[in-house]
Short mmCIF file of C-alpha atoms and ligand atoms in Angstrom, two decimals:
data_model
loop_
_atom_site.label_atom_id
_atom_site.label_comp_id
_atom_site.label_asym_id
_atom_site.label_seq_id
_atom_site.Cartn_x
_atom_site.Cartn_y
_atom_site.Cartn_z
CA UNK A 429 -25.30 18.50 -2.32
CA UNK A 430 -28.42 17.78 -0.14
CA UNK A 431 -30.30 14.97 -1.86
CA UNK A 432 -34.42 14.97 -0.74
CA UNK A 433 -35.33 12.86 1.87
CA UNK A 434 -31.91 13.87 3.91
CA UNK A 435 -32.16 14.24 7.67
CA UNK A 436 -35.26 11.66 7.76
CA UNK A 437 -35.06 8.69 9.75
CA UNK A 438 -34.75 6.43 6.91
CA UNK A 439 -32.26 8.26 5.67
CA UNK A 440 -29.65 8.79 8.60
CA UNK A 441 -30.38 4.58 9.06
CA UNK A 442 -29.34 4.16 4.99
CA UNK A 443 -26.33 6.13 5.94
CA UNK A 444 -25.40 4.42 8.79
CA UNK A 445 -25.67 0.89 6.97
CA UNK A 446 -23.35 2.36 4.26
CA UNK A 447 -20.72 3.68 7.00
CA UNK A 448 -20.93 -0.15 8.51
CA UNK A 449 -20.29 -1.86 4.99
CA UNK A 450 -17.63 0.74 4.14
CA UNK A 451 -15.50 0.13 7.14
CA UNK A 452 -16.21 -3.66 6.48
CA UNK A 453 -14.89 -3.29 3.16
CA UNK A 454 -11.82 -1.46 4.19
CA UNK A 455 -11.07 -3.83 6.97
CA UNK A 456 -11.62 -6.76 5.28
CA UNK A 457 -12.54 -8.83 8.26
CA UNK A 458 -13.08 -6.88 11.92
CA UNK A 459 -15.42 -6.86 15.13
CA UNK A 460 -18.49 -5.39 16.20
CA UNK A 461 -16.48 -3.23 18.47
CA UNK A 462 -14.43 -2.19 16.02
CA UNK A 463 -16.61 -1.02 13.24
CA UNK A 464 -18.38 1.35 16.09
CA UNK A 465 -14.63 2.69 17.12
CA UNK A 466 -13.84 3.32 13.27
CA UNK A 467 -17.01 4.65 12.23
CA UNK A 468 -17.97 6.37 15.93
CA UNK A 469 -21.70 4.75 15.75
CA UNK A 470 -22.74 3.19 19.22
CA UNK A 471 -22.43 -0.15 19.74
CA UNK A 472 -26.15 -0.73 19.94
CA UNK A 473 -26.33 0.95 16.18
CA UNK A 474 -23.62 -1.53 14.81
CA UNK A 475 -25.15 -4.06 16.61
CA UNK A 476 -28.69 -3.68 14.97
CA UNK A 477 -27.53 -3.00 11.48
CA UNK A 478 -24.95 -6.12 11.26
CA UNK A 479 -27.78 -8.24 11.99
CA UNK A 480 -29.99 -6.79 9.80
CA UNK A 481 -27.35 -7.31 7.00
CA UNK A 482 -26.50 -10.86 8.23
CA UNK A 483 -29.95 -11.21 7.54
CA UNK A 484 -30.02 -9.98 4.18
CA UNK A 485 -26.73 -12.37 3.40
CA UNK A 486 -24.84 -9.15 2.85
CA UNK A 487 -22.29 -9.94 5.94
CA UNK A 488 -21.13 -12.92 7.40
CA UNK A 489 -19.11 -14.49 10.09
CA UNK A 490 -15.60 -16.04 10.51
CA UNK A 491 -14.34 -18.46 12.15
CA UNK A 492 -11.59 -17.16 14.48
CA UNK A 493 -8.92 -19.34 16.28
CA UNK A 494 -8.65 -18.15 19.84
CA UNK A 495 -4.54 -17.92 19.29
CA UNK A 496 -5.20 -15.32 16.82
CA UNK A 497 -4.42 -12.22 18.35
CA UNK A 498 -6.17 -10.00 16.39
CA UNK A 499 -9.57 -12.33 17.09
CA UNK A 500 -9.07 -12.24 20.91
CA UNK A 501 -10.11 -9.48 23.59
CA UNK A 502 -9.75 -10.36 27.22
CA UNK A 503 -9.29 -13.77 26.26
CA UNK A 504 -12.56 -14.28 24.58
CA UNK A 505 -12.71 -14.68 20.91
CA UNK A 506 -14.60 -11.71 19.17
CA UNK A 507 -16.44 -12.75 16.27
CA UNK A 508 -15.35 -11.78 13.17
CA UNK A 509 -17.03 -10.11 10.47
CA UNK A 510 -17.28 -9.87 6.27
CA UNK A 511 -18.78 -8.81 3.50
CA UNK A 512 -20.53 -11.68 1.74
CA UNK A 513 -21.16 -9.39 -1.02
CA UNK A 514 -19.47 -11.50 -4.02
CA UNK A 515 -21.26 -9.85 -6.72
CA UNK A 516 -18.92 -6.87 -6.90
CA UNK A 517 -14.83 -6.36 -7.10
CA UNK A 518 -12.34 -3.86 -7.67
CA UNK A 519 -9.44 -3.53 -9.84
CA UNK A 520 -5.70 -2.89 -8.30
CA UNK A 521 -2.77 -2.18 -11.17
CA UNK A 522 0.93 -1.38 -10.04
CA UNK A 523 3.20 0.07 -12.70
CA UNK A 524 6.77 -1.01 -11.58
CA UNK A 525 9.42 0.43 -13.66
CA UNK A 526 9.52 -2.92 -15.63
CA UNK A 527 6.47 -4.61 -15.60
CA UNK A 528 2.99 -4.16 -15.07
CA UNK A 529 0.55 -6.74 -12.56
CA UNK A 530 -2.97 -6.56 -12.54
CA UNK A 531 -5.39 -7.85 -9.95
CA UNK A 532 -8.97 -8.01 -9.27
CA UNK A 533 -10.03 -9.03 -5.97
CA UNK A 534 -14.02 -9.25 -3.97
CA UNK A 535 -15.15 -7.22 -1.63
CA UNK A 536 -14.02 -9.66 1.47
CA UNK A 537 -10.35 -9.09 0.30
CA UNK A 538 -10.38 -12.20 -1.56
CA UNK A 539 -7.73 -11.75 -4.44
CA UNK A 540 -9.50 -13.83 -7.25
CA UNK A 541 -6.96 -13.26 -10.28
CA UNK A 542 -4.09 -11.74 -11.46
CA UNK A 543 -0.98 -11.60 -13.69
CA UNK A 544 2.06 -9.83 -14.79
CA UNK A 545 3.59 -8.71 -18.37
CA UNK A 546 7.25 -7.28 -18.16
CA UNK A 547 7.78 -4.12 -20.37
CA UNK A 548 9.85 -1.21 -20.29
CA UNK A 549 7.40 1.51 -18.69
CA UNK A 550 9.59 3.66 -17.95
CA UNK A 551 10.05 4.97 -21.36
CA UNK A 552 6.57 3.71 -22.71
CA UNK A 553 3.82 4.86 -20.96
CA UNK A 554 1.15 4.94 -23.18
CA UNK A 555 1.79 1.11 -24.35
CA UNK A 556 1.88 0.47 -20.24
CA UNK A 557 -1.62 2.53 -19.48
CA UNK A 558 -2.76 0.39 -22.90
CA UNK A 559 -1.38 -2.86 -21.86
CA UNK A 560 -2.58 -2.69 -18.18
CA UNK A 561 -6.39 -2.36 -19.86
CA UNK A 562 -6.18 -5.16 -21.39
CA UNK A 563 -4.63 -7.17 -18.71
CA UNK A 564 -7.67 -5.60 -17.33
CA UNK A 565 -10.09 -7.29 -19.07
CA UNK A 566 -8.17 -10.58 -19.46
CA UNK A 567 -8.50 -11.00 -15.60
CA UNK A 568 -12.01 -10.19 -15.17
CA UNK A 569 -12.80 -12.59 -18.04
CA UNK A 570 -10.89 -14.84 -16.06
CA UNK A 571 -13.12 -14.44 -13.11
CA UNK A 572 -16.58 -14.14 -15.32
CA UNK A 573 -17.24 -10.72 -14.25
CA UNK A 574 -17.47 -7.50 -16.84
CA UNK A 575 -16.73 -4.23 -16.02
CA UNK A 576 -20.04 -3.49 -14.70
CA UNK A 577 -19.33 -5.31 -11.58
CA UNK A 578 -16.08 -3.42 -10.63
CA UNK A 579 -16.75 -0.37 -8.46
CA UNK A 580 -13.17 1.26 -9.04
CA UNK A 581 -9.45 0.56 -9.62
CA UNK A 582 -6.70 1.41 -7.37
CA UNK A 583 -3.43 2.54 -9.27
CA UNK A 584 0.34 2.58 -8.55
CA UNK A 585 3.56 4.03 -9.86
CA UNK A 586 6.97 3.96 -9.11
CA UNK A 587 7.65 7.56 -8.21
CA UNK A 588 5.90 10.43 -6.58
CA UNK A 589 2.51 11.36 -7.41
CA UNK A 590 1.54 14.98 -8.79
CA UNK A 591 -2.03 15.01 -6.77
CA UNK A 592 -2.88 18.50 -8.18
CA UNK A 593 -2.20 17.50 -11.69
CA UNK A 594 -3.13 13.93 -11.31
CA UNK A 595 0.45 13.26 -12.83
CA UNK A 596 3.96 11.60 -12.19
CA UNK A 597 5.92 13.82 -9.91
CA UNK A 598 9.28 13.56 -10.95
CA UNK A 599 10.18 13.53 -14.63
CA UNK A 600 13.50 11.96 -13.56
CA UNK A 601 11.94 9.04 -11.75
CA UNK A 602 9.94 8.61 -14.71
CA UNK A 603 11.01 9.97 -18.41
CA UNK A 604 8.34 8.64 -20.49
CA UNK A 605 5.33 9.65 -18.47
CA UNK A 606 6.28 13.67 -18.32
CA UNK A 607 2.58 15.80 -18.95
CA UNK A 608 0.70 12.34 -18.91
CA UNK A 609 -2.36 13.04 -16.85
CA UNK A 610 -2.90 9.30 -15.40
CA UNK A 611 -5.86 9.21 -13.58
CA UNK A 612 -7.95 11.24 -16.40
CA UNK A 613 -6.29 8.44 -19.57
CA UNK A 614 -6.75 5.28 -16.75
CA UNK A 615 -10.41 6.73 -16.44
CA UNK A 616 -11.65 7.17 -19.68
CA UNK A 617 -9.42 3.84 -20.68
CA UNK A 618 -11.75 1.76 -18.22
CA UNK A 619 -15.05 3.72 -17.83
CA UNK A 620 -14.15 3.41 -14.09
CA UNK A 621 -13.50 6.05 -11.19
CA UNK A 622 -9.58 5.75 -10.55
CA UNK A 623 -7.37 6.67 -7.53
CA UNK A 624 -3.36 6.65 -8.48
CA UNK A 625 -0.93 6.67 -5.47
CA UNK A 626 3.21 5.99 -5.07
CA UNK A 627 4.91 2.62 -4.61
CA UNK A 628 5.63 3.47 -0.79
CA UNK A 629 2.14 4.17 0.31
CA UNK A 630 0.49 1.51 -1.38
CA UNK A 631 2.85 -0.51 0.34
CA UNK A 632 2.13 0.86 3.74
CA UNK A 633 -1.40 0.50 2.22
CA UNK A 634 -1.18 -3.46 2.04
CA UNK A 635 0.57 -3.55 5.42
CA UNK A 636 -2.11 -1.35 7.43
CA UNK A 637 -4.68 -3.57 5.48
CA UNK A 638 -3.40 -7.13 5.95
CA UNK A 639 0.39 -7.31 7.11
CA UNK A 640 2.48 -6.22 9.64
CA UNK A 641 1.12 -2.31 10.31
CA UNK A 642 -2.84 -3.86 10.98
CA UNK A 643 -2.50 -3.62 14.71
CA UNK A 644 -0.85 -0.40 14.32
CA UNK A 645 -2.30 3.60 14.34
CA UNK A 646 0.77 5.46 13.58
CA UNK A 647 3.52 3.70 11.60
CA UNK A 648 6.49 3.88 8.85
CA UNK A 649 6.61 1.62 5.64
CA UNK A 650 10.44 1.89 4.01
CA UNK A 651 10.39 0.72 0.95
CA UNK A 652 14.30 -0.32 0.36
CA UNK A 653 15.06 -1.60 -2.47
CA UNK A 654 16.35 0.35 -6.44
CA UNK A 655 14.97 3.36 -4.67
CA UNK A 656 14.65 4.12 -0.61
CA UNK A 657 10.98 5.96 -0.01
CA UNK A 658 8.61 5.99 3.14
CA UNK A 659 4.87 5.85 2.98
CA UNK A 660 3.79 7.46 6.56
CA UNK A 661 0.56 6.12 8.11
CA UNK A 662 -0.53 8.39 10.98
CA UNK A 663 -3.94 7.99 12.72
CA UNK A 664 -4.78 5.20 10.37
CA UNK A 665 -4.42 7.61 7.29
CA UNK A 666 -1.35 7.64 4.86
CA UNK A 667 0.23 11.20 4.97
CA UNK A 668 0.20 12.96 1.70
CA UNK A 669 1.54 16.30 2.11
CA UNK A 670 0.83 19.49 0.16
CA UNK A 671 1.36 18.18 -3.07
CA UNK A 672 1.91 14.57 -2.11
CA UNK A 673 5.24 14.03 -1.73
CA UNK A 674 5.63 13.10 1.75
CA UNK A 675 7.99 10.32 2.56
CA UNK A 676 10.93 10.94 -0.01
CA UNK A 677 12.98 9.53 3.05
CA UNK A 678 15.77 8.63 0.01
CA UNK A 679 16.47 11.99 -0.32
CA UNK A 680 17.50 12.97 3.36
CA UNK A 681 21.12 14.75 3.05
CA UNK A 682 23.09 12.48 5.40
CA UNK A 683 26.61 14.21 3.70
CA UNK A 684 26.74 17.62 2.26
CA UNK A 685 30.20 16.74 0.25
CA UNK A 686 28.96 12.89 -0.77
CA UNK A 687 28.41 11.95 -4.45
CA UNK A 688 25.93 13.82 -6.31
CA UNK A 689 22.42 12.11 -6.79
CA UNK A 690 19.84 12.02 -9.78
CA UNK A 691 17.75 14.40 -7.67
CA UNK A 692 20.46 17.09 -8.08
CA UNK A 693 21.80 17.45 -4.66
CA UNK A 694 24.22 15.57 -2.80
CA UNK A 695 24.87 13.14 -0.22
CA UNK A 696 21.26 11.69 -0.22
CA UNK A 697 20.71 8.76 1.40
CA UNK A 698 20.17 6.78 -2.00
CA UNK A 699 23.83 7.42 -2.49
CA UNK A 700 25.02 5.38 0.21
CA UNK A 701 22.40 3.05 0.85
CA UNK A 702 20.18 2.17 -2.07
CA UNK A 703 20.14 -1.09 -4.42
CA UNK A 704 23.02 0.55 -6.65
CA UNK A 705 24.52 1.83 -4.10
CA UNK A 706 25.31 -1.22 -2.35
CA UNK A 707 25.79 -3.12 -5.82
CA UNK A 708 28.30 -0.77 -6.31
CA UNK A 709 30.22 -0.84 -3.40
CA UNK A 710 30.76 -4.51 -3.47
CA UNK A 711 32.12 -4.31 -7.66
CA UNK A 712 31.58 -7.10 -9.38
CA UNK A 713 32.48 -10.79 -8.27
CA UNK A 714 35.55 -12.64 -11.05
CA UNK A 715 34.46 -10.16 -13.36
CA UNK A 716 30.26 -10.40 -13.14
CA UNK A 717 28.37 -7.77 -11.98
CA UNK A 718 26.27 -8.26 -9.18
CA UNK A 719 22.57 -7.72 -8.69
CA UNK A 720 21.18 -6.55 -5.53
CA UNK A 721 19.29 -9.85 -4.61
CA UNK A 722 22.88 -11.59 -5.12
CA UNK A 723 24.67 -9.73 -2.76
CA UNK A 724 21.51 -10.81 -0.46
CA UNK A 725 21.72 -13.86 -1.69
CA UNK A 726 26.13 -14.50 -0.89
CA UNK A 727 25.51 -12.20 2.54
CA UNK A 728 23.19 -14.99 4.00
CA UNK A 729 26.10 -17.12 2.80
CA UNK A 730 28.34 -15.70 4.50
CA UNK A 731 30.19 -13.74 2.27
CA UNK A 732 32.05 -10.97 4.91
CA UNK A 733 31.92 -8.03 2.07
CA UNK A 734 28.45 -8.26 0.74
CA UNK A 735 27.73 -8.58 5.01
CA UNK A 736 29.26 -5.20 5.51
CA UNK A 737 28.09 -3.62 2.58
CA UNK A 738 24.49 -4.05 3.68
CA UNK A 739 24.97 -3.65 7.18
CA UNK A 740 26.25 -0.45 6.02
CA UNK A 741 23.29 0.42 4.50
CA UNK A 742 20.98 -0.35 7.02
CA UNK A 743 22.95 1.61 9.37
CA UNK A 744 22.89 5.09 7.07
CA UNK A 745 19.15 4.25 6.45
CA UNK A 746 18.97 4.01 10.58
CA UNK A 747 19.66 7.75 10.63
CA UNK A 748 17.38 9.35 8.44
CA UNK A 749 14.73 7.01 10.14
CA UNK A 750 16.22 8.67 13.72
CA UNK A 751 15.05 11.96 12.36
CA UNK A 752 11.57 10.37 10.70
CA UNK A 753 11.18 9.04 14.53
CA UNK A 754 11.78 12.19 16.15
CA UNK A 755 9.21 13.49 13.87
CA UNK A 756 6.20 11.31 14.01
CA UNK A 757 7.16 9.24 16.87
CA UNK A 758 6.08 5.79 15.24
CA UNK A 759 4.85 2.31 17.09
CA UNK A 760 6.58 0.56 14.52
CA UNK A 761 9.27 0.90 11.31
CA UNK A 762 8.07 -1.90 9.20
CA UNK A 763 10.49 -2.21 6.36
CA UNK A 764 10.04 -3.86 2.90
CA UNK A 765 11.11 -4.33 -0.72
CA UNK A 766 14.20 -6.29 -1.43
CA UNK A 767 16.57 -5.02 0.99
CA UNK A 768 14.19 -6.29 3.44
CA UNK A 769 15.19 -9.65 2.57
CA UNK A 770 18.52 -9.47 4.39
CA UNK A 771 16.28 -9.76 7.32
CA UNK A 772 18.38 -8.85 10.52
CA UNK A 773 21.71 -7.92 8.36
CA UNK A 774 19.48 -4.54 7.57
CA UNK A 775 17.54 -4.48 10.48
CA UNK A 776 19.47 -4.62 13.29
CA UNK A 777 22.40 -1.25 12.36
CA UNK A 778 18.08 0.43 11.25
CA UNK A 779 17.52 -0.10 15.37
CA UNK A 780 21.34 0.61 16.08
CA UNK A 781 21.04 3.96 14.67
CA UNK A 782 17.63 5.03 15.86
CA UNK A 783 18.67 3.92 19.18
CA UNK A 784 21.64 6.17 18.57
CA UNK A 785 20.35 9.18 17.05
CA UNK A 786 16.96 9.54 17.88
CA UNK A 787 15.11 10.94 20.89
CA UNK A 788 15.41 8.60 23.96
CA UNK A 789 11.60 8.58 24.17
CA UNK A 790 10.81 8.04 20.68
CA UNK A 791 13.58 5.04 20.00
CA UNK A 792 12.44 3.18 23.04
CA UNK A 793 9.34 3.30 22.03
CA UNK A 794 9.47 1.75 18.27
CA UNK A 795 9.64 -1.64 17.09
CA UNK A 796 11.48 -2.58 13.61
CA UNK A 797 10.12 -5.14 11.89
CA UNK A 798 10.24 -6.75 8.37
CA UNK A 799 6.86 -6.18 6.09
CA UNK A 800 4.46 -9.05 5.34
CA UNK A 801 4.69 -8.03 1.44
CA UNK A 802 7.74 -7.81 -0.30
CA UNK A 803 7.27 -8.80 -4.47
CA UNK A 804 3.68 -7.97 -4.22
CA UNK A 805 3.06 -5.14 -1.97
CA UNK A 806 2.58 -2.57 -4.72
CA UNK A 807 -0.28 -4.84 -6.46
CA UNK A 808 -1.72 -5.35 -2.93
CA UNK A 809 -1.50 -1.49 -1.96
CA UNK A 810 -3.44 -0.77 -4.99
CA UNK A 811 -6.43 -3.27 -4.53
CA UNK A 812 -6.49 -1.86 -0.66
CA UNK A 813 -6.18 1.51 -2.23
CA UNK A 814 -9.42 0.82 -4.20
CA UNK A 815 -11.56 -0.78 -1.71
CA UNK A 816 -11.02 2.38 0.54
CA UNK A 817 -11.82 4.77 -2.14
CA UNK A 818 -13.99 3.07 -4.19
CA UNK A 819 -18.03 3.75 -4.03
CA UNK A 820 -20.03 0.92 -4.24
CA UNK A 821 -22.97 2.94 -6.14
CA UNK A 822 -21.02 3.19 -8.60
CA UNK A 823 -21.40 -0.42 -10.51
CA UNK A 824 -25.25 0.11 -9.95
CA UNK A 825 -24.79 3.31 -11.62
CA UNK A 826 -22.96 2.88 -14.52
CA UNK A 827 -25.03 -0.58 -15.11
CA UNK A 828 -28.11 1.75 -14.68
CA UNK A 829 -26.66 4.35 -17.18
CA UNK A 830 -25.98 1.55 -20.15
CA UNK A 831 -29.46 0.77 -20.35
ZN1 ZN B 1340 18.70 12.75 -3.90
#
């Protein structure tokens, strides 16, 4: 809606100075030159209005190494830029399927608390959505601030994510939250705007934020680990899809005959290459059954079956990735969760196989690598998530609207 005063001078310059601090807040720490590439103002613009709001003690700068890459064009350090703004934070809350982790970090990316509580949300959703609030507030009393300072929370759960409805996707990924519009009980739980998103994009998220996809336009996040899923960055945006469930890369029919899967079809690639999967393919060890970060844990070891069995995996995880290549034609394949953690055990049959069965062009083209964030890239994906989406009028607002 046009507000009055729009299309003035002042106006266009107070929208330009929010465009610089937003892509400063979703960057966390970048360039001149690259605030005017992501936000498409001239240099001279961005130039002006950082040092008006260095100035104003709004942004400041950081020391850079000159062996940082990221730091470094044409061999000359570019300097590095933040938001000072401390008075402000946002909230970030991943819902695994047995715990719950809270954090609240600043608006320069600074993580300043957070914790964990283990519980079965799966089958308890209402005591997780209750639990998480209070977590909630323990952290930001923690920290000293009160609700009034956080500008929004970013929100994750461990299954796809009904955008339409603002639900859980899947009732059998997640039993106990069937019907349970999130994002409308997270919002009226914490008087704050909400944004809710699945495990694998947050953790592409986290890695296009901070780890291993920052350098990177057009990438793939796997998450590997109880489940197999894909969060799809393309252009510097995570694909959503229609009804956002792009990226169910677990679900890829690799065998038409295999063993049926908890989806309902058969052959998926969870069958053959997922956590259970690959527990169950080893059996149990003198009569104990295995978890997945033991057979990890005796592969490094050099135990030959719990070697195959995972090499296995990454190989049948290597073709539906072949066909994800072929499709989006990736820089990189940056793989996480706990599978991850065989490091080149999973990763090298992931590069056999796209080498194998993808496109010639698109397989010499893409690296593999391991992600930055293993344990906590949901948590991470969610703060990111929330200092994307998150508008900073809103604190101002709602502190304006107690009064
Ligand atoms: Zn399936």
């Amino acid at each position: 809606m046009a507000n009055k005063g729009d299309g003035t001078l002042a106006w266009l310059k107070e929208r330009n100075r929010e465009r610089v601090i937003g892509a400063l807040r979703e960057q966390g720490r970048t360039s001149q030159a690259d605030i005017a590439r992501v936000t498409g103002l001239s240099r001279t613009t961005v130039s002006k209005l950082v040092a008006e709001l260095k100035v104003s003690g709004l942004v400041g700068e950081l020391e850079v190494s000159s062996t940082d890459p990221r730091g470094v064009h044409g061999g000359r350090p570019a300097v590095q830029l933040t938001l000072r703004d401390t008075s402000k934070a946002v909230v970030g809350i991943d819902f695994g399927h047995s715990h719950v982790q809270v954090a609240v970090a600043n608006l320069a990316h600074n993580v300043l608390a957070e914790r964990i509580r283990y519980l079965n949300v799966n089958h308890q959703a209402t005591e997780a959505l209750d639990a998480s609030v209070e977590m909630v507030d323990e952290v930001l009393a923690q920290v000293g601030f009160g609700r009034d300072c956080i500008i929004g929370a970013g929100i994750g759960i461990p299954g796809p994510v009904d955008r339409v409805r603002g639900t859980a996707g899947s009732a059998s990924i997640l039993p106990g939250w069937v019907g349970l519009r999130i994002g409308v009980e997270m919002e009226r739980r914490l008087g704050l705007p909400v944004e809710i998103e699945n495990d694998a994009n947050l953790g592409a998220l986290a890695e296009l934020t901070w780890g291993a996809g920052r350098d990177c336009s057009t990438f793939a996040y796997l998450k590997a680990a109880t489940g197999i899923g894909a969060g799809i960055v393309i252009d510097g945006k995570v694909l959503r899809g229609a009804s956002g469930t792009a990226g169910e890369i677990g679900h890829t029919t690799l065998d038409e005959g295999g063993a049926l899967c908890y989806c309902g079809n058969r052959g998926c690639l969870e069958t053959v290459a997922s956590g259970p999967a690959i527990v169950g393919l080893v059996g149990t060890s003198n009569g104990e059954s295995l978890l997945l970060a033991d057979v990890i844990d005796r592969a490094a070891g050099g135990d030959v079956r719990c070697r195959r069995a995972l090499s296995d995996a990454g190989r049948e995880i290597g073709v539906a990735v072949a066909g994800l290549c072929n499709l989006i034609n990736p820089e990189r394949v940056v793989v996480g969760g706990l599978l991850s953690r065989a490091g080149e055990l999973v990763l090298g049959p992931i590069r056999e196989s796209i080498q194998r069965y993808a496109v010639h062009a698109a397989a010499e083209c893409v690296q593999v690598v391991p992600a930055v964030f293993v344990e906590r890239a949901e948590l991470l994906g969610a703060v990111a998530l929330a200092l994307r989406t998150s508008n900073p009028a809103f604190a101002a607002r709602a502190a304006g609207s107690q009064e």
